[in-house]
PDB file of C-alpha atoms in Angstrom:
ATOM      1  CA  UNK A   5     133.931  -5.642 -91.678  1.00  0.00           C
ATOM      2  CA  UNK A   6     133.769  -4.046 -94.798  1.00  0.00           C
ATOM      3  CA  UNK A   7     135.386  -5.269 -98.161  1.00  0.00           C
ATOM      4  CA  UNK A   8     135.993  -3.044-100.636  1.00  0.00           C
ATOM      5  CA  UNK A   9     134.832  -4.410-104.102  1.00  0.00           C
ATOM      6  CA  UNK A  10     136.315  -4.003-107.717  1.00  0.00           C
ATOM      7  CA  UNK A  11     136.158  -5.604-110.824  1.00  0.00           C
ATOM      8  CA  UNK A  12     137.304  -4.821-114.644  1.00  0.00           C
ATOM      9  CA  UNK A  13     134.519  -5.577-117.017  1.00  0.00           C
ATOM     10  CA  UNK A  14     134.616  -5.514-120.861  1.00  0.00           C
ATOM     11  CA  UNK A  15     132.955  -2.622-121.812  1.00  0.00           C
ATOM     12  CA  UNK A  16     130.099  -0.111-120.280  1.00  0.00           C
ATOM     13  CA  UNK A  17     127.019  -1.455-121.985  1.00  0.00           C
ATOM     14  CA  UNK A  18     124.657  -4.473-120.932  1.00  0.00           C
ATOM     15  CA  UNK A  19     126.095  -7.154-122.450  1.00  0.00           C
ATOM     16  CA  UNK A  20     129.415  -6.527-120.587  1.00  0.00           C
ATOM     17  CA  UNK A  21     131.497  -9.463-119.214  1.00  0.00           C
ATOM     18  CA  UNK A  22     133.716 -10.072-116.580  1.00  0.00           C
ATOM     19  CA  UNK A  23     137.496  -9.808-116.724  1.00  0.00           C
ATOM     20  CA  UNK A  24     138.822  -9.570-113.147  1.00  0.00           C
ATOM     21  CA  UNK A  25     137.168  -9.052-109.834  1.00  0.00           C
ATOM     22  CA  UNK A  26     139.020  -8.169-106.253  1.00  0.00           C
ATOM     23  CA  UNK A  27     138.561  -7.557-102.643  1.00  0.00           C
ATOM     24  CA  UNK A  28     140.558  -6.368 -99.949  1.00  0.00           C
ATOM     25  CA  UNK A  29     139.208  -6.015 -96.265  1.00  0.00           C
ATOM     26  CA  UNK A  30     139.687  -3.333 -93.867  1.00  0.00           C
ATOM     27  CA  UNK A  31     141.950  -5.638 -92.298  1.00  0.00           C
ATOM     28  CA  UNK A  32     143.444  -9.127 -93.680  1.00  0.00           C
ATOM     29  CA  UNK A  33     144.059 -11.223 -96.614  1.00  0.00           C
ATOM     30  CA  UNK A  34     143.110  -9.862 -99.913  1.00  0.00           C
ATOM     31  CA  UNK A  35     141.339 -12.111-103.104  1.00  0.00           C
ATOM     32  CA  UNK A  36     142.196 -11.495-106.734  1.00  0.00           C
ATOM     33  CA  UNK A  37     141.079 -13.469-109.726  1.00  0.00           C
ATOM     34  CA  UNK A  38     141.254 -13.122-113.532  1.00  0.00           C
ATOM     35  CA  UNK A  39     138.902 -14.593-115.194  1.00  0.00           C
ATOM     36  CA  UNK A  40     139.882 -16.760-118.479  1.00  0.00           C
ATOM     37  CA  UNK A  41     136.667 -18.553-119.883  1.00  0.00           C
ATOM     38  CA  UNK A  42     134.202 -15.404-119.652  1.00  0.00           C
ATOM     39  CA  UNK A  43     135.189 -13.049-122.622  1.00  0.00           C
ATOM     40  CA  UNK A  44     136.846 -12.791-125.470  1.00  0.00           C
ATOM     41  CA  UNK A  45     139.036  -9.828-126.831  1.00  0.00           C
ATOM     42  CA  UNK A  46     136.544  -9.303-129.289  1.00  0.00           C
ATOM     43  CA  UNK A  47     133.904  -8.209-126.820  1.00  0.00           C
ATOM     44  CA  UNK A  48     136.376  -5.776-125.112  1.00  0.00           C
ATOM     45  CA  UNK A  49     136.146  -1.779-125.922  1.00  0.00           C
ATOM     46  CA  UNK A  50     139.304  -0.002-127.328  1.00  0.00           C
ATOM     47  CA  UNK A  51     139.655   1.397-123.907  1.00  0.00           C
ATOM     48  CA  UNK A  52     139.662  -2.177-122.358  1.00  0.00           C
ATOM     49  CA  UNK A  53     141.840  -3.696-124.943  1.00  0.00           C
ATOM     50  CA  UNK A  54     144.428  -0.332-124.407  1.00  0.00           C
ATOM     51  CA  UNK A  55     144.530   0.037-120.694  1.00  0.00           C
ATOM     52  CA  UNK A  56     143.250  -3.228-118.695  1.00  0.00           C
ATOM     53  CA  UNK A  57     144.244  -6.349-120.727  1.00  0.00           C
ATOM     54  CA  UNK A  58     148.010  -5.454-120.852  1.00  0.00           C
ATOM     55  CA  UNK A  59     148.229  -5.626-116.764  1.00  0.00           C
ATOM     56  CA  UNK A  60     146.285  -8.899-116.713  1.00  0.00           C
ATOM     57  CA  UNK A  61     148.226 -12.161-115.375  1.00  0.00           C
ATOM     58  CA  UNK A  62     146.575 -14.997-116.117  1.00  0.00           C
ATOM     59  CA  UNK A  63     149.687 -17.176-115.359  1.00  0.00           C
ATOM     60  CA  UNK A  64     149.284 -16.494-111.845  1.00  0.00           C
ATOM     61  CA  UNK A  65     145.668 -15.172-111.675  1.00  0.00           C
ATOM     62  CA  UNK A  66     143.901 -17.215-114.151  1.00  0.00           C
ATOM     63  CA  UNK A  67     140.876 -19.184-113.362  1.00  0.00           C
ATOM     64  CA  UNK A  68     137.444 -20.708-114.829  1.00  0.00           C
ATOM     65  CA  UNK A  69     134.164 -19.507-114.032  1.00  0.00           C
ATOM     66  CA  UNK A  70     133.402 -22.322-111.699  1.00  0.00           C
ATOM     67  CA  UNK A  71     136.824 -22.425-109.791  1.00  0.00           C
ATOM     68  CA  UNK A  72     136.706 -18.421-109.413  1.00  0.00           C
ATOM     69  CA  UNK A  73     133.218 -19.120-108.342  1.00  0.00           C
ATOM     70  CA  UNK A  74     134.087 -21.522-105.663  1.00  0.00           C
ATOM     71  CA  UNK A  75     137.699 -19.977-104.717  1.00  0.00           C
ATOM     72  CA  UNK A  76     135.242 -16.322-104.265  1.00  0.00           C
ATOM     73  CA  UNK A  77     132.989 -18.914-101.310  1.00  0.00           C
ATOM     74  CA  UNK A  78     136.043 -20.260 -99.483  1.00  0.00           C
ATOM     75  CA  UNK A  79     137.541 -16.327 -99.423  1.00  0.00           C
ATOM     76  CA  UNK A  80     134.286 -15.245 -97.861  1.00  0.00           C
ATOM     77  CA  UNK A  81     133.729 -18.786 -95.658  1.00  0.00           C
ATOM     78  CA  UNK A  82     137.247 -17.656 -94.545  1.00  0.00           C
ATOM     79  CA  UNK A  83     135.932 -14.368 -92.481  1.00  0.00           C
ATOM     80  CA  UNK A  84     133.864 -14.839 -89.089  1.00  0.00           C
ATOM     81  CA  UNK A  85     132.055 -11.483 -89.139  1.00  0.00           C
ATOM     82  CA  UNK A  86     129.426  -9.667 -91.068  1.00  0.00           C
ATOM     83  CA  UNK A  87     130.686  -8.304 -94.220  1.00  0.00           C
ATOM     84  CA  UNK A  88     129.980  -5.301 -96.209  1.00  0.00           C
ATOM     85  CA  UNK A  89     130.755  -5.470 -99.448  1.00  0.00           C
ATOM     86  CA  UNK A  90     131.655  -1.441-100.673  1.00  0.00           C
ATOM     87  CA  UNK A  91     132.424  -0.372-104.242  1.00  0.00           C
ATOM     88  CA  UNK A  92     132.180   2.913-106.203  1.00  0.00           C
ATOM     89  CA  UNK A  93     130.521   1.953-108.814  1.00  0.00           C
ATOM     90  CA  UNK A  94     128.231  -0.804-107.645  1.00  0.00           C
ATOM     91  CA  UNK A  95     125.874  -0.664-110.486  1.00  0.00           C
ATOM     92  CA  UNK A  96     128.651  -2.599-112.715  1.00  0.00           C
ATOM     93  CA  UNK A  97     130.601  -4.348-109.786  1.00  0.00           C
ATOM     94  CA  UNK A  98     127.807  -6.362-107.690  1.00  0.00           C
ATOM     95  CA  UNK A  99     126.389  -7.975-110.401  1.00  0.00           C
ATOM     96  CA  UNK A 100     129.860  -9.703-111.113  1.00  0.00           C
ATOM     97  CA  UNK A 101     130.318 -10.031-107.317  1.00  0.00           C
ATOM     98  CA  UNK A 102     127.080 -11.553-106.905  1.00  0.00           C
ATOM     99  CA  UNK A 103     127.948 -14.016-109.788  1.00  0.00           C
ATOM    100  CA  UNK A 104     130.984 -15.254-108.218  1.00  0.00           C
ATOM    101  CA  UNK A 105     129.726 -15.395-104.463  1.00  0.00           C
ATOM    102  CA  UNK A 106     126.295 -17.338-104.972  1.00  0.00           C
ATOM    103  CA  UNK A 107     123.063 -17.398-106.330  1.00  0.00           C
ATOM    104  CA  UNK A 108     119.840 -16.507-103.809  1.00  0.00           C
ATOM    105  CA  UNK A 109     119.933 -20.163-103.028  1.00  0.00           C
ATOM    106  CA  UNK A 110     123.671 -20.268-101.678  1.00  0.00           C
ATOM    107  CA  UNK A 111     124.040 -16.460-100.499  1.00  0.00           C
ATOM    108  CA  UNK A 112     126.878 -16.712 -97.644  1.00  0.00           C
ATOM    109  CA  UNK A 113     124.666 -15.968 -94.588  1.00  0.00           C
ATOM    110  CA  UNK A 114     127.498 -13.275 -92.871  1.00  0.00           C
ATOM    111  CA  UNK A 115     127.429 -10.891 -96.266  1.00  0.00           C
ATOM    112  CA  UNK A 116     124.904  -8.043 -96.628  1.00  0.00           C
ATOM    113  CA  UNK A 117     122.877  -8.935 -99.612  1.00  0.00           C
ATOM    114  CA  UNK A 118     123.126  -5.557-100.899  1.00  0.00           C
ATOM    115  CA  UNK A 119     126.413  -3.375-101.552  1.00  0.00           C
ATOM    116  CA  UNK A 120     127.243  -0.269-100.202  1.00  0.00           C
ATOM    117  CA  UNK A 121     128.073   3.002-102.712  1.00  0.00           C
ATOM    118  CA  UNK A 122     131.258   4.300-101.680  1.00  0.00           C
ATOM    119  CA  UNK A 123     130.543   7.813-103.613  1.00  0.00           C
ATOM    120  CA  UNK A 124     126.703   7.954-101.296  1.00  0.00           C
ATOM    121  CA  UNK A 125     129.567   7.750 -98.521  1.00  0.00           C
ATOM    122  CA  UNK A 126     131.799  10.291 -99.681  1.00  0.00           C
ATOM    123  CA  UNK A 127     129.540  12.869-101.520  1.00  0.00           C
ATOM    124  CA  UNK A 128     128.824  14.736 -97.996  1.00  0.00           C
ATOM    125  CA  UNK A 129     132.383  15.154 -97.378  1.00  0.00           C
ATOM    126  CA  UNK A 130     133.398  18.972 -96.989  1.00  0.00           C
ATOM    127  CA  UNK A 131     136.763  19.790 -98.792  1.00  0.00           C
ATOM    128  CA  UNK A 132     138.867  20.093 -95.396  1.00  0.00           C
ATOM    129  CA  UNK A 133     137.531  16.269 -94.337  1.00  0.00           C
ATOM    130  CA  UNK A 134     139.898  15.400 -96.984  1.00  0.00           C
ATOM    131  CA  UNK A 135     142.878  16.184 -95.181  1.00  0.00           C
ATOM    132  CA  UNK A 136     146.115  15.679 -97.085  1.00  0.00           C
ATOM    133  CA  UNK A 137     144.796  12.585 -98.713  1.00  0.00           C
ATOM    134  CA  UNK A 138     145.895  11.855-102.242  1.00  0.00           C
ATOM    135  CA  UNK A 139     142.867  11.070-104.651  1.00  0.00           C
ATOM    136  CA  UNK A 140     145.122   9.387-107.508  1.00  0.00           C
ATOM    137  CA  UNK A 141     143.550   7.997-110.663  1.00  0.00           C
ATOM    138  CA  UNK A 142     142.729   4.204-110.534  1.00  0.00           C
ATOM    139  CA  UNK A 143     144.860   2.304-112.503  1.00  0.00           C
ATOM    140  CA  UNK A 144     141.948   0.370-113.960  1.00  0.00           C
ATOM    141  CA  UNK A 145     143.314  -2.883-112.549  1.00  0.00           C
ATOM    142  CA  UNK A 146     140.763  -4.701-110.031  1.00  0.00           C
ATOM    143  CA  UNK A 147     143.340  -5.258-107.036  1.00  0.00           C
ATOM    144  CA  UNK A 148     145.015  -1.807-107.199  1.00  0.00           C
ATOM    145  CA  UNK A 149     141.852  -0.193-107.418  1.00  0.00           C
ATOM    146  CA  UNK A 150     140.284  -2.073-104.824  1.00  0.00           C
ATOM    147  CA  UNK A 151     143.575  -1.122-102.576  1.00  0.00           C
ATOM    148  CA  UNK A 152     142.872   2.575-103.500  1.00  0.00           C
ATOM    149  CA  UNK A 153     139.730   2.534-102.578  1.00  0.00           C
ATOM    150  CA  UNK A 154     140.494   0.845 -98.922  1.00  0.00           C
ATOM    151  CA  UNK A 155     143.431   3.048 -98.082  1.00  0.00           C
ATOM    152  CA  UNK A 156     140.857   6.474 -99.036  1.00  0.00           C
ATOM    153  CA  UNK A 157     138.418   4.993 -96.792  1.00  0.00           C
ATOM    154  CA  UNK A 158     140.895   4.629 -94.249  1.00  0.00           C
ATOM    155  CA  UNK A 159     142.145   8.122 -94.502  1.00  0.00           C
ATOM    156  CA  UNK A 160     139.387   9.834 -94.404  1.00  0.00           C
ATOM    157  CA  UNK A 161     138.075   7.800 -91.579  1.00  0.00           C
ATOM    158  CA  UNK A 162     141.343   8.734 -89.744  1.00  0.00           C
ATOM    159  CA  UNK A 163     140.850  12.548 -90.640  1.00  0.00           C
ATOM    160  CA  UNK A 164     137.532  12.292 -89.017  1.00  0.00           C
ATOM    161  CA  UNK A 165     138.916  11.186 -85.910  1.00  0.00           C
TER     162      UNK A 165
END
Protein backbone atom coordinates (compact mmCIF):
# COMPACT_ATOMS: atom_id res chain seq x y z
CA UNK A 1 0.00 0.00 0.00
CA UNK A 2 1.40 3.16 -0.63
CA UNK A 3 1.44 6.24 1.80
CA UNK A 4 1.84 9.36 0.54
CA UNK A 5 4.44 11.41 2.60
CA UNK A 6 4.62 15.22 3.54
CA UNK A 7 6.18 17.27 5.91
CA UNK A 8 6.74 21.26 6.50
CA UNK A 9 10.31 21.95 7.36
CA UNK A 10 11.86 25.31 8.43
CA UNK A 11 13.61 26.47 5.67
CA UNK A 12 15.40 24.91 2.33
CA UNK A 13 18.98 24.72 3.49
CA UNK A 14 20.82 21.88 5.57
CA UNK A 15 20.31 22.82 8.80
CA UNK A 16 16.49 22.72 8.31
CA UNK A 17 14.17 21.34 11.06
CA UNK A 18 11.08 19.73 11.30
CA UNK A 19 7.71 21.41 11.81
CA UNK A 20 4.97 18.94 10.81
CA UNK A 21 5.02 15.64 9.06
CA UNK A 22 1.77 13.59 7.55
CA UNK A 23 0.61 10.53 5.84
CA UNK A 24 -2.40 9.40 4.33
CA UNK A 25 -2.78 5.84 2.68
CA UNK A 26 -4.38 4.89 -0.44
CA UNK A 27 -6.97 3.63 1.71
CA UNK A 28 -7.55 4.20 5.66
CA UNK A 29 -6.74 6.23 8.59
CA UNK A 30 -4.54 9.16 8.09
CA UNK A 31 -1.46 10.44 10.78
CA UNK A 32 -0.71 14.09 11.41
CA UNK A 33 1.68 15.55 13.92
CA UNK A 34 3.13 18.99 14.72
CA UNK A 35 6.04 19.00 16.13
CA UNK A 36 6.67 21.45 19.30
CA UNK A 37 10.27 20.80 20.77
CA UNK A 38 12.23 20.73 17.28
CA UNK A 39 12.49 24.46 16.12
CA UNK A 40 12.20 27.63 17.01
CA UNK A 41 10.65 30.65 15.04
CA UNK A 42 13.92 31.98 14.78
CA UNK A 43 15.19 29.22 12.54
CA UNK A 44 12.10 29.54 10.24
CA UNK A 45 12.45 31.51 6.68
CA UNK A 46 10.11 34.54 6.02
CA UNK A 47 8.25 32.23 3.79
CA UNK A 48 7.77 29.68 6.69
CA UNK A 49 6.99 32.22 9.28
CA UNK A 50 4.25 33.91 6.46
CA UNK A 51 2.55 30.89 5.07
CA UNK A 52 3.02 27.57 7.31
CA UNK A 53 3.16 28.63 11.01
CA UNK A 54 -0.24 30.49 10.93
CA UNK A 55 -2.17 27.02 9.95
CA UNK A 56 -0.27 25.10 12.64
CA UNK A 57 -2.42 23.59 15.68
CA UNK A 58 -0.47 22.62 18.24
CA UNK A 59 -3.49 22.43 20.66
CA UNK A 60 -4.66 19.50 18.93
CA UNK A 61 -1.54 18.41 16.95
CA UNK A 62 1.22 19.14 19.24
CA UNK A 63 3.71 16.63 20.29
CA UNK A 64 7.52 16.04 21.48
CA UNK A 65 10.07 14.50 19.50
CA UNK A 66 9.91 11.24 21.32
CA UNK A 67 6.01 10.89 21.52
CA UNK A 68 5.75 11.89 17.64
CA UNK A 69 8.47 9.39 17.32
CA UNK A 70 6.67 6.61 18.96
CA UNK A 71 2.92 7.72 17.93
CA UNK A 72 4.76 7.64 13.90
CA UNK A 73 5.66 3.35 15.05
CA UNK A 74 2.19 2.50 16.37
CA UNK A 75 0.61 4.38 12.95
CA UNK A 76 2.82 2.15 10.86
CA UNK A 77 2.57 -1.16 13.44
CA UNK A 78 -1.14 -0.37 12.73
CA UNK A 79 -1.01 -1.52 8.80
CA UNK A 80 -0.57 -5.39 7.87
CA UNK A 81 0.91 -4.90 4.39
CA UNK A 82 4.01 -3.64 2.74
CA UNK A 83 4.15 0.01 2.61
CA UNK A 84 5.49 2.47 0.23
CA UNK A 85 6.18 5.49 1.47
CA UNK A 86 5.68 8.26 -1.78
CA UNK A 87 6.46 11.98 -1.61
CA UNK A 88 7.35 14.69 -4.17
CA UNK A 89 10.01 15.96 -2.83
CA UNK A 90 11.72 13.13 -1.02
CA UNK A 91 15.06 14.70 -0.78
CA UNK A 92 13.61 17.02 2.21
CA UNK A 93 10.68 14.67 3.37
CA UNK A 94 12.41 11.10 4.13
CA UNK A 95 14.94 12.33 6.15
CA UNK A 96 12.20 13.69 8.64
CA UNK A 97 10.18 10.50 7.94
CA UNK A 98 13.00 8.38 8.63
CA UNK A 99 13.58 10.34 11.94
CA UNK A 100 10.24 9.74 13.23
CA UNK A 101 9.77 5.99 12.04
CA UNK A 102 13.19 4.44 13.35
CA UNK A 103 16.69 4.33 13.18
CA UNK A 104 18.47 1.23 11.00
CA UNK A 105 18.24 -0.65 14.23
CA UNK A 106 14.30 -0.40 14.65
CA UNK A 107 13.26 0.04 10.81
CA UNK A 108 9.49 -1.40 10.76
CA UNK A 109 10.14 -4.62 8.76
CA UNK A 110 6.71 -4.07 6.28
CA UNK A 111 8.10 -0.38 5.01
CA UNK A 112 10.39 -0.07 1.96
CA UNK A 113 13.54 1.40 3.27
CA UNK A 114 13.69 3.75 0.52
CA UNK A 115 10.89 6.33 -0.71
CA UNK A 116 9.40 6.56 -3.86
CA UNK A 117 9.56 10.15 -6.05
CA UNK A 118 6.17 10.94 -6.95
CA UNK A 119 7.46 13.52 -9.83
CA UNK A 120 9.93 10.10 -11.36
CA UNK A 121 6.17 8.76 -11.42
CA UNK A 122 4.52 11.48 -13.05
CA UNK A 123 7.21 13.07 -15.37
CA UNK A 124 6.25 10.41 -18.27
CA UNK A 125 2.75 11.40 -18.16
CA UNK A 126 1.47 12.76 -21.66
CA UNK A 127 -0.84 15.89 -21.27
CA UNK A 128 -4.20 13.89 -22.13
CA UNK A 129 -3.25 11.16 -19.10
CA UNK A 130 -4.21 14.05 -17.07
CA UNK A 131 -7.71 13.92 -17.76
CA UNK A 132 -9.79 16.63 -16.12
CA UNK A 133 -7.75 16.46 -13.00
CA UNK A 134 -7.19 19.65 -11.08
CA UNK A 135 -3.39 20.28 -10.23
CA UNK A 136 -4.11 23.02 -7.40
CA UNK A 137 -1.27 24.64 -5.48
CA UNK A 138 -0.39 22.92 -2.12
CA UNK A 139 -1.37 24.78 0.64
CA UNK A 140 1.98 24.24 2.32
CA UNK A 141 0.32 22.45 5.22
CA UNK A 142 1.64 18.68 5.72
CA UNK A 143 -1.94 16.92 5.87
CA UNK A 144 -3.56 18.89 3.00
CA UNK A 145 -0.70 18.41 0.94
CA UNK A 146 -0.30 14.94 1.66
CA UNK A 147 -4.28 14.61 0.74
CA UNK A 148 -3.44 16.39 -2.59
CA UNK A 149 -1.00 14.37 -3.42
CA UNK A 150 -3.16 10.96 -2.74
CA UNK A 151 -6.29 12.13 -4.49
CA UNK A 152 -3.73 13.12 -7.92
CA UNK A 153 -2.42 9.75 -7.65
CA UNK A 154 -5.72 8.41 -7.57
CA UNK A 155 -6.92 10.30 -10.53
CA UNK A 156 -4.56 9.74 -12.69
CA UNK A 157 -4.48 6.11 -11.85
CA UNK A 158 -8.26 6.12 -12.63
CA UNK A 159 -7.64 8.00 -16.05
CA UNK A 160 -5.32 5.24 -16.91
CA UNK A 161 -7.84 2.74 -16.50
Amino acid sequence: MKLFLDCEFTQLNRETKLISLALVPEVGEEFYVELMDTYRVEDCSDFVIQNVLPQLDLNRYGKSLASAQAAVKSYLDSFETQLEVCSDAPNWDWVFFCLLAGSAHEWPSHVINEPTNLIHLYRDLEGNDLGDVDLPELPHHALLDAKLLADLYQQLRDNQS
